[in-house]
PDB file of C-alpha atoms in Angstrom:
ATOM      1  CA  LYS A   1      -2.926 -16.079  -7.920  1.00 85.00           C
ATOM      2  CA  GLN A   2      -4.728 -13.966  -5.337  1.00 90.00           C
ATOM      3  CA  GLU A   3      -7.110 -11.353  -6.684  1.00 93.00           C
ATOM      4  CA  VAL A   4      -8.698  -8.663  -4.541  1.00 96.00           C
ATOM      5  CA  THR A   5     -11.823  -6.847  -5.688  1.00 96.00           C
ATOM      6  CA  GLN A   6     -13.476  -3.832  -4.125  1.00 97.00           C
ATOM      7  CA  ILE A   7     -17.043  -2.777  -4.729  1.00 93.00           C
ATOM      8  CA  PRO A   8     -18.179  -0.139  -5.390  1.00 92.00           C
ATOM      9  CA  ALA A   9     -15.381   1.670  -7.199  1.00 94.00           C
ATOM     10  CA  ALA A  10     -16.849   4.994  -6.138  1.00 96.00           C
ATOM     11  CA  LEU A  11     -19.473   6.057  -3.634  1.00 95.00           C
ATOM     12  CA  SER A  12     -21.023   9.428  -2.843  1.00 97.00           C
ATOM     13  CA  VAL A  13     -23.175   9.852   0.270  1.00 96.00           C
ATOM     14  CA  PRO A  14     -24.620  12.695   2.328  1.00 97.00           C
ATOM     15  CA  GLU A  15     -23.032  13.520   5.657  1.00 97.00           C
ATOM     16  CA  GLY A  16     -24.312  11.449   8.576  1.00 97.00           C
ATOM     17  CA  GLU A  17     -25.084   8.336   6.584  1.00 96.00           C
ATOM     18  CA  ASN A  18     -23.802   4.917   7.643  1.00 97.00           C
ATOM     19  CA  LEU A  19     -22.050   3.084   4.829  1.00 95.00           C
ATOM     20  CA  VAL A  20     -20.409  -0.211   3.947  1.00 96.00           C
ATOM     21  CA  LEU A  21     -17.441  -0.818   1.688  1.00 97.00           C
ATOM     22  CA  ASN A  22     -16.858  -4.305   0.340  1.00 97.00           C
ATOM     23  CA  CYS A  23     -13.713  -6.300  -0.344  1.00 98.00           C
ATOM     24  CA  SER A  24     -13.516  -9.820  -1.729  1.00 98.00           C
ATOM     25  CA  PHE A  25     -10.532 -12.091  -2.330  1.00 97.00           C
ATOM     26  CA  THR A  26     -10.233 -15.282  -4.340  1.00 96.00           C
ATOM     27  CA  ASP A  27      -7.813 -17.285  -2.181  1.00 92.00           C
ATOM     28  CA  SER A  28      -9.017 -17.741   1.393  1.00 91.00           C
ATOM     29  CA  ALA A  29      -5.607 -18.890   2.679  1.00 90.00           C
ATOM     30  CA  ILE A  30      -4.785 -15.478   4.069  1.00 91.00           C
ATOM     31  CA  TYR A  31      -2.734 -14.494   7.101  1.00 89.00           C
ATOM     32  CA  ASN A  32      -4.449 -11.163   7.636  1.00 91.00           C
ATOM     33  CA  LEU A  33      -6.365  -8.381   5.933  1.00 94.00           C
ATOM     34  CA  GLN A  34      -5.793  -4.649   6.239  1.00 94.00           C
ATOM     35  CA  TRP A  35      -7.918  -1.656   5.427  1.00 97.00           C
ATOM     36  CA  PHE A  36      -6.104   1.512   4.398  1.00 96.00           C
ATOM     37  CA  ARG A  37      -7.134   5.067   3.670  1.00 97.00           C
ATOM     38  CA  GLN A  38      -5.430   7.155   0.971  1.00 95.00           C
ATOM     39  CA  ASP A  39      -5.913  10.902   0.676  1.00 94.00           C
ATOM     40  CA  PRO A  40      -5.070  12.675  -2.607  1.00 89.00           C
ATOM     41  CA  GLY A  41      -1.323  13.136  -3.020  1.00 84.00           C
ATOM     42  CA  LYS A  42      -0.606  11.170   0.118  1.00 87.00           C
ATOM     43  CA  GLY A  43       0.510   7.709   1.105  1.00 89.00           C
ATOM     44  CA  LEU A  44      -1.650   5.042   2.680  1.00 92.00           C
ATOM     45  CA  THR A  45      -2.727   5.167   6.308  1.00 93.00           C
ATOM     46  CA  SER A  46      -3.503   1.862   7.990  1.00 92.00           C
ATOM     47  CA  LEU A  47      -6.972   1.887   9.547  1.00 96.00           C
ATOM     48  CA  LEU A  48      -7.562  -1.660  10.745  1.00 95.00           C
ATOM     49  CA  LEU A  49      -5.731  -4.984  10.573  1.00 93.00           C
ATOM     50  CA  ILE A  50      -7.672  -8.208  11.067  1.00 94.00           C
ATOM     51  CA  GLN A  51      -5.847 -11.475  11.685  1.00 91.00           C
ATOM     52  CA  SER A  52      -7.271 -14.525   9.929  1.00 90.00           C
ATOM     53  CA  SER A  53      -8.438 -15.899  13.276  1.00 91.00           C
ATOM     54  CA  GLN A  54     -10.452 -12.774  14.038  1.00 92.00           C
ATOM     55  CA  ARG A  55     -13.950 -11.855  12.943  1.00 94.00           C
ATOM     56  CA  GLU A  56     -13.826  -8.110  13.332  1.00 95.00           C
ATOM     57  CA  GLN A  57     -11.891  -5.094  14.501  1.00 95.00           C
ATOM     58  CA  THR A  58     -13.190  -1.715  15.626  1.00 96.00           C
ATOM     59  CA  SER A  59     -11.629   1.701  15.818  1.00 95.00           C
ATOM     60  CA  GLY A  60     -13.870   4.634  16.632  1.00 96.00           C
ATOM     61  CA  ARG A  61     -16.546   4.918  13.949  1.00 97.00           C
ATOM     62  CA  LEU A  62     -14.914   2.195  11.864  1.00 97.00           C
ATOM     63  CA  ASN A  63     -15.688  -1.493  12.055  1.00 97.00           C
ATOM     64  CA  ALA A  64     -14.110  -4.089   9.800  1.00 97.00           C
ATOM     65  CA  SER A  65     -15.360  -7.645   9.548  1.00 97.00           C
ATOM     66  CA  LEU A  66     -13.739 -10.688   8.002  1.00 97.00           C
ATOM     67  CA  ASP A  67     -15.328 -13.873   6.677  1.00 96.00           C
ATOM     68  CA  LYS A  68     -12.279 -15.796   5.626  1.00 93.00           C
ATOM     69  CA  SER A  69     -14.061 -18.873   4.346  1.00 92.00           C
ATOM     70  CA  SER A  70     -16.207 -16.884   1.947  1.00 95.00           C
ATOM     71  CA  GLY A  71     -13.368 -14.538   0.978  1.00 96.00           C
ATOM     72  CA  ARG A  72     -15.040 -11.333   2.070  1.00 97.00           C
ATOM     73  CA  SER A  73     -14.455  -8.339   4.275  1.00 98.00           C
ATOM     74  CA  THR A  74     -16.502  -5.226   4.916  1.00 97.00           C
ATOM     75  CA  LEU A  75     -15.585  -1.832   6.286  1.00 97.00           C
ATOM     76  CA  TYR A  76     -18.461  -0.129   8.056  1.00 97.00           C
ATOM     77  CA  ILE A  77     -18.279   3.616   8.621  1.00 97.00           C
ATOM     78  CA  ALA A  78     -20.816   5.038  11.030  1.00 97.00           C
ATOM     79  CA  ALA A  79     -22.140   8.584  10.900  1.00 97.00           C
ATOM     80  CA  SER A  80     -19.973   9.572   7.950  1.00 97.00           C
ATOM     81  CA  GLN A  81     -18.333  13.009   7.853  1.00 97.00           C
ATOM     82  CA  PRO A  82     -16.842  15.074   5.010  1.00 97.00           C
ATOM     83  CA  GLY A  83     -13.420  14.351   6.487  1.00 96.00           C
ATOM     84  CA  ASP A  84     -13.957  10.676   5.692  1.00 97.00           C
ATOM     85  CA  SER A  85     -13.709  11.478   1.987  1.00 97.00           C
ATOM     86  CA  ALA A  86     -10.775   9.494   0.624  1.00 97.00           C
ATOM     87  CA  THR A  87      -9.945   6.290  -1.240  1.00 97.00           C
ATOM     88  CA  TYR A  88     -10.208   3.156   0.874  1.00 98.00           C
ATOM     89  CA  LEU A  89      -8.111   0.127  -0.031  1.00 97.00           C
ATOM     90  CA  CYS A  90      -8.091  -3.366   1.333  1.00 97.00           C
ATOM     91  CA  ALA A  91      -5.044  -5.618   1.165  1.00 95.00           C
ATOM     92  CA  VAL A  92      -4.509  -9.268   2.014  1.00 93.00           C
ATOM     93  CA  ARG A  93      -1.403 -11.097   3.083  1.00 89.00           C
ATOM     94  CA  GLN A  94      -1.216 -14.718   2.012  1.00 84.00           C
ATOM     95  CA  GLU A  95      -0.111 -17.471   4.361  1.00 77.00           C
ATOM     96  CA  THR A  96       2.647 -18.365   1.922  1.00 73.00           C
ATOM     97  CA  SER A  97       3.681 -15.041   0.432  1.00 67.00           C
ATOM     98  CA  GLY A  98       5.966 -13.732   3.138  1.00 70.00           C
ATOM     99  CA  SER A  99       5.153 -10.073   3.691  1.00 74.00           C
ATOM    100  CA  ARG A 100       3.711  -9.465   0.220  1.00 79.00           C
ATOM    101  CA  LEU A 101       0.373  -7.645   0.301  1.00 87.00           C
ATOM    102  CA  THR A 102      -2.117  -7.879  -2.565  1.00 91.00           C
ATOM    103  CA  PHE A 103      -4.195  -4.725  -2.865  1.00 94.00           C
ATOM    104  CA  GLY A 104      -7.634  -4.075  -4.242  1.00 95.00           C
ATOM    105  CA  GLU A 105      -8.176  -1.127  -6.546  1.00 93.00           C
ATOM    106  CA  GLY A 106      -9.930   0.871  -3.883  1.00 95.00           C
ATOM    107  CA  THR A 107     -13.271   2.581  -3.304  1.00 97.00           C
ATOM    108  CA  GLN A 108     -13.298   6.342  -3.757  1.00 96.00           C
ATOM    109  CA  LEU A 109     -15.625   7.767  -1.092  1.00 97.00           C
ATOM    110  CA  THR A 110     -17.102  11.260  -1.145  1.00 97.00           C
ATOM    111  CA  VAL A 111     -19.114  12.461   1.829  1.00 97.00           C
ATOM    112  CA  ASN A 112     -21.094  15.582   0.965  1.00 96.00           C
ATOM    113  CA  PRO A 113     -21.836  18.227   3.611  1.00 94.00           C
TER     114      PRO A 113
ATOM    115  CA  ASP B   1       7.642  10.416  15.977  1.00 63.00           C
ATOM    116  CA  ALA B   2       8.541  11.086  12.352  1.00 81.00           C
ATOM    117  CA  GLY B   3       6.901   8.887   9.789  1.00 93.00           C
ATOM    118  CA  VAL B   4       8.444   7.338   6.694  1.00 96.00           C
ATOM    119  CA  ILE B   5      10.266  10.056   4.785  1.00 97.00           C
ATOM    120  CA  GLN B   6      10.665   9.926   1.023  1.00 97.00           C
ATOM    121  CA  SER B   7      12.548  12.223  -1.292  1.00 96.00           C
ATOM    122  CA  PRO B   8      12.110  13.812  -3.660  1.00 97.00           C
ATOM    123  CA  ARG B   9       8.352  14.360  -3.570  1.00 95.00           C
ATOM    124  CA  HIS B  10       8.284  15.038  -7.292  1.00 96.00           C
ATOM    125  CA  GLU B  11      10.740  14.154 -10.039  1.00 96.00           C
ATOM    126  CA  VAL B  12      10.483  15.067 -13.694  1.00 97.00           C
ATOM    127  CA  THR B  13      13.239  13.870 -15.975  1.00 96.00           C
ATOM    128  CA  GLU B  14      13.881  12.879 -19.549  1.00 96.00           C
ATOM    129  CA  MET B  15      13.878   9.354 -20.856  1.00 96.00           C
ATOM    130  CA  GLY B  16      17.222   7.634 -20.500  1.00 96.00           C
ATOM    131  CA  GLN B  17      18.266   9.489 -17.374  1.00 97.00           C
ATOM    132  CA  GLU B  18      19.074   7.767 -14.104  1.00 97.00           C
ATOM    133  CA  VAL B  19      16.542   8.265 -11.323  1.00 97.00           C
ATOM    134  CA  THR B  20      17.209   7.665  -7.640  1.00 98.00           C
ATOM    135  CA  LEU B  21      14.417   7.610  -5.094  1.00 98.00           C
ATOM    136  CA  ARG B  22      15.209   7.719  -1.397  1.00 98.00           C
ATOM    137  CA  CYS B  23      13.497   6.476   1.734  1.00 98.00           C
ATOM    138  CA  LYS B  24      14.081   6.797   5.445  1.00 98.00           C
ATOM    139  CA  PRO B  25      11.976   4.287   7.393  1.00 97.00           C
ATOM    140  CA  ILE B  26      10.554   4.838  10.844  1.00 96.00           C
ATOM    141  CA  SER B  27      13.266   4.429  13.459  1.00 95.00           C
ATOM    142  CA  GLY B  28      13.230   0.935  14.912  1.00 92.00           C
ATOM    143  CA  HIS B  29      11.345  -0.640  12.023  1.00 92.00           C
ATOM    144  CA  ASN B  30      13.216  -3.571  10.510  1.00 90.00           C
ATOM    145  CA  SER B  31      11.229  -4.211   7.343  1.00 91.00           C
ATOM    146  CA  LEU B  32      11.041  -1.875   4.367  1.00 94.00           C
ATOM    147  CA  PHE B  33       8.885  -2.084   1.259  1.00 95.00           C
ATOM    148  CA  TRP B  34       8.930  -0.330  -2.116  1.00 97.00           C
ATOM    149  CA  TYR B  35       5.611  -0.044  -4.000  1.00 96.00           C
ATOM    150  CA  ARG B  36       4.551   1.460  -7.303  1.00 96.00           C
ATOM    151  CA  GLN B  37       1.075   2.883  -7.912  1.00 95.00           C
ATOM    152  CA  THR B  38      -0.438   3.525 -11.334  1.00 93.00           C
ATOM    153  CA  MET B  39      -3.966   3.979 -12.581  1.00 88.00           C
ATOM    154  CA  MET B  40      -3.684   0.905 -14.771  1.00 88.00           C
ATOM    155  CA  ARG B  41      -2.138  -1.560 -12.328  1.00 88.00           C
ATOM    156  CA  GLY B  42      -3.013  -0.140  -8.921  1.00 89.00           C
ATOM    157  CA  LEU B  43      -0.563  -0.657  -6.071  1.00 91.00           C
ATOM    158  CA  GLU B  44       2.179  -3.230  -6.654  1.00 91.00           C
ATOM    159  CA  LEU B  45       4.956  -4.424  -4.374  1.00 92.00           C
ATOM    160  CA  LEU B  46       8.350  -4.095  -6.061  1.00 94.00           C
ATOM    161  CA  ILE B  47      10.694  -5.376  -3.361  1.00 95.00           C
ATOM    162  CA  TYR B  48      10.971  -5.693   0.381  1.00 92.00           C
ATOM    163  CA  PHE B  49      13.850  -5.896   2.836  1.00 93.00           C
ATOM    164  CA  ASN B  50      14.060  -7.496   6.249  1.00 90.00           C
ATOM    165  CA  ASN B  51      16.951  -6.403   8.462  1.00 91.00           C
ATOM    166  CA  ASN B  52      18.515  -4.686   5.423  1.00 93.00           C
ATOM    167  CA  VAL B  53      18.481  -7.905   3.366  1.00 93.00           C
ATOM    168  CA  PRO B  54      16.323  -8.152   0.214  1.00 93.00           C
ATOM    169  CA  ILE B  55      13.771 -10.913   0.781  1.00 89.00           C
ATOM    170  CA  ASP B  56      11.451 -10.756  -2.210  1.00 87.00           C
ATOM    171  CA  ASP B  57      12.306  -8.830  -5.361  1.00 90.00           C
ATOM    172  CA  SER B  58       9.951 -10.704  -7.657  1.00 87.00           C
ATOM    173  CA  GLY B  59       7.969  -7.528  -8.257  1.00 88.00           C
ATOM    174  CA  MET B  60      10.891  -5.608  -9.707  1.00 92.00           C
ATOM    175  CA  PRO B  61       9.841  -5.120 -13.322  1.00 86.00           C
ATOM    176  CA  GLU B  62      13.199  -5.561 -15.016  1.00 84.00           C
ATOM    177  CA  ASP B  63      16.934  -5.141 -14.721  1.00 90.00           C
ATOM    178  CA  ARG B  64      16.653  -1.391 -15.101  1.00 95.00           C
ATOM    179  CA  PHE B  65      15.335  -1.315 -11.532  1.00 96.00           C
ATOM    180  CA  SER B  66      17.564  -1.868  -8.518  1.00 96.00           C
ATOM    181  CA  ALA B  67      17.127  -1.294  -4.784  1.00 97.00           C
ATOM    182  CA  LYS B  68      19.570  -1.127  -1.932  1.00 97.00           C
ATOM    183  CA  MET B  69      19.411  -0.813   1.819  1.00 97.00           C
ATOM    184  CA  PRO B  70      22.910  -0.059   3.082  1.00 96.00           C
ATOM    185  CA  ASN B  71      21.738   0.440   6.661  1.00 94.00           C
ATOM    186  CA  ALA B  72      18.618   0.322   8.787  1.00 94.00           C
ATOM    187  CA  SER B  73      17.768   3.975   8.235  1.00 95.00           C
ATOM    188  CA  PHE B  74      18.113   4.381   4.485  1.00 96.00           C
ATOM    189  CA  SER B  75      17.070   2.764   1.233  1.00 98.00           C
ATOM    190  CA  THR B  76      17.236   3.718  -2.437  1.00 98.00           C
ATOM    191  CA  LEU B  77      15.343   2.643  -5.532  1.00 98.00           C
ATOM    192  CA  LYS B  78      17.188   3.336  -8.741  1.00 97.00           C
ATOM    193  CA  ILE B  79      15.967   3.248 -12.328  1.00 97.00           C
ATOM    194  CA  GLN B  80      18.608   3.299 -15.047  1.00 96.00           C
ATOM    195  CA  PRO B  81      17.846   4.044 -17.810  1.00 95.00           C
ATOM    196  CA  SER B  82      14.386   5.472 -17.159  1.00 96.00           C
ATOM    197  CA  GLU B  83      11.502   5.097 -19.630  1.00 96.00           C
ATOM    198  CA  PRO B  84       8.148   6.907 -19.948  1.00 96.00           C
ATOM    199  CA  ARG B  85       6.306   3.766 -18.770  1.00 95.00           C
ATOM    200  CA  ASP B  86       8.092   4.077 -15.435  1.00 96.00           C
ATOM    201  CA  SER B  87       6.019   7.160 -14.662  1.00 97.00           C
ATOM    202  CA  ALA B  88       4.096   6.429 -11.460  1.00 97.00           C
ATOM    203  CA  VAL B  89       3.944   7.221  -7.777  1.00 97.00           C
ATOM    204  CA  TYR B  90       6.519   5.230  -5.837  1.00 97.00           C
ATOM    205  CA  PHE B  91       5.842   4.553  -2.182  1.00 96.00           C
ATOM    206  CA  CYS B  92       8.099   3.348   0.577  1.00 96.00           C
ATOM    207  CA  ALA B  93       6.654   1.673   3.666  1.00 94.00           C
ATOM    208  CA  SER B  94       8.122   0.232   6.836  1.00 93.00           C
ATOM    209  CA  THR B  95       6.984  -2.002   9.640  1.00 90.00           C
ATOM    210  CA  LEU B  96       8.220  -3.714  12.782  1.00 85.00           C
ATOM    211  CA  GLY B  97       8.419  -7.399  13.442  1.00 66.00           C
ATOM    212  CA  GLY B  98      10.499  -8.999  10.737  1.00 55.00           C
ATOM    213  CA  GLY B  99       7.820  -8.477   8.153  1.00 49.00           C
ATOM    214  CA  SER B 100       5.655 -11.094   9.822  1.00 54.00           C
ATOM    215  CA  GLY B 101       2.585  -9.140   8.868  1.00 58.00           C
ATOM    216  CA  ASN B 102       1.246  -8.765  12.389  1.00 72.00           C
ATOM    217  CA  GLN B 103       2.013  -5.073  12.403  1.00 81.00           C
ATOM    218  CA  PRO B 104       0.569  -2.580   9.932  1.00 85.00           C
ATOM    219  CA  GLN B 105       2.784  -1.058   7.302  1.00 88.00           C
ATOM    220  CA  HIS B 106       3.398   2.681   7.555  1.00 91.00           C
ATOM    221  CA  PHE B 107       3.641   4.517   4.245  1.00 93.00           C
ATOM    222  CA  GLY B 108       5.523   7.603   3.166  1.00 94.00           C
ATOM    223  CA  ASP B 109       3.850  10.284   1.047  1.00 93.00           C
ATOM    224  CA  GLY B 110       5.428   8.918  -2.111  1.00 95.00           C
ATOM    225  CA  THR B 111       7.523  10.215  -4.991  1.00 97.00           C
ATOM    226  CA  ARG B 112       5.588  11.247  -8.084  1.00 96.00           C
ATOM    227  CA  LEU B 113       7.844  10.354 -11.006  1.00 97.00           C
ATOM    228  CA  SER B 114       7.296  11.624 -14.521  1.00 97.00           C
ATOM    229  CA  ILE B 115       9.548  10.438 -17.338  1.00 97.00           C
ATOM    230  CA  LEU B 116       9.223  12.566 -20.461  1.00 96.00           C
TER     231      LEU B 116
END
């Protein structure tokens, strides 16, 4: 059974700092991996989707990398801003699970002005 | 373009009552997903539909839960009878592409359900 772990569970940084969020998964037979952002009282917003054949994806100040063989992904946020404060979740789709996504428990990020 | 629309946003009801949650996916999307989020278990997939047909309902906790998708623009998740342990935030999401996973899922803002 796939298990997804995110470290750290919570992170507090000063504005302007570069930071890395980590995601690991136990079964490397994945189809893709997604990073989501969740604001309090809101649904999830998809940030980046990386196919299993890709190494990384970039969107603005966000860069996500994928090392499928080692079961790891990182989300890099450059020059963090208070507006980046949210919970970040990663989710993997297995090669054999249809459209089922397995989510990590998330990293709660606070960026202090 | 309107996103995924869920109603109601909040529902408080007494144990034993029937609860119906509603979802309108993004127009043109052909896959729809129902999730439940709790502090204890995180985010779990309950069921998903492709072209209005249920594909995987293995996440539905028990027979008290049922989901329907009568057409491409509407889905319901029903709990009957409801129990306090059903209290959670229920999310609906939709995507395009037959649920192949190549497209990101778009989430609604959820229904916060409290069963007293």
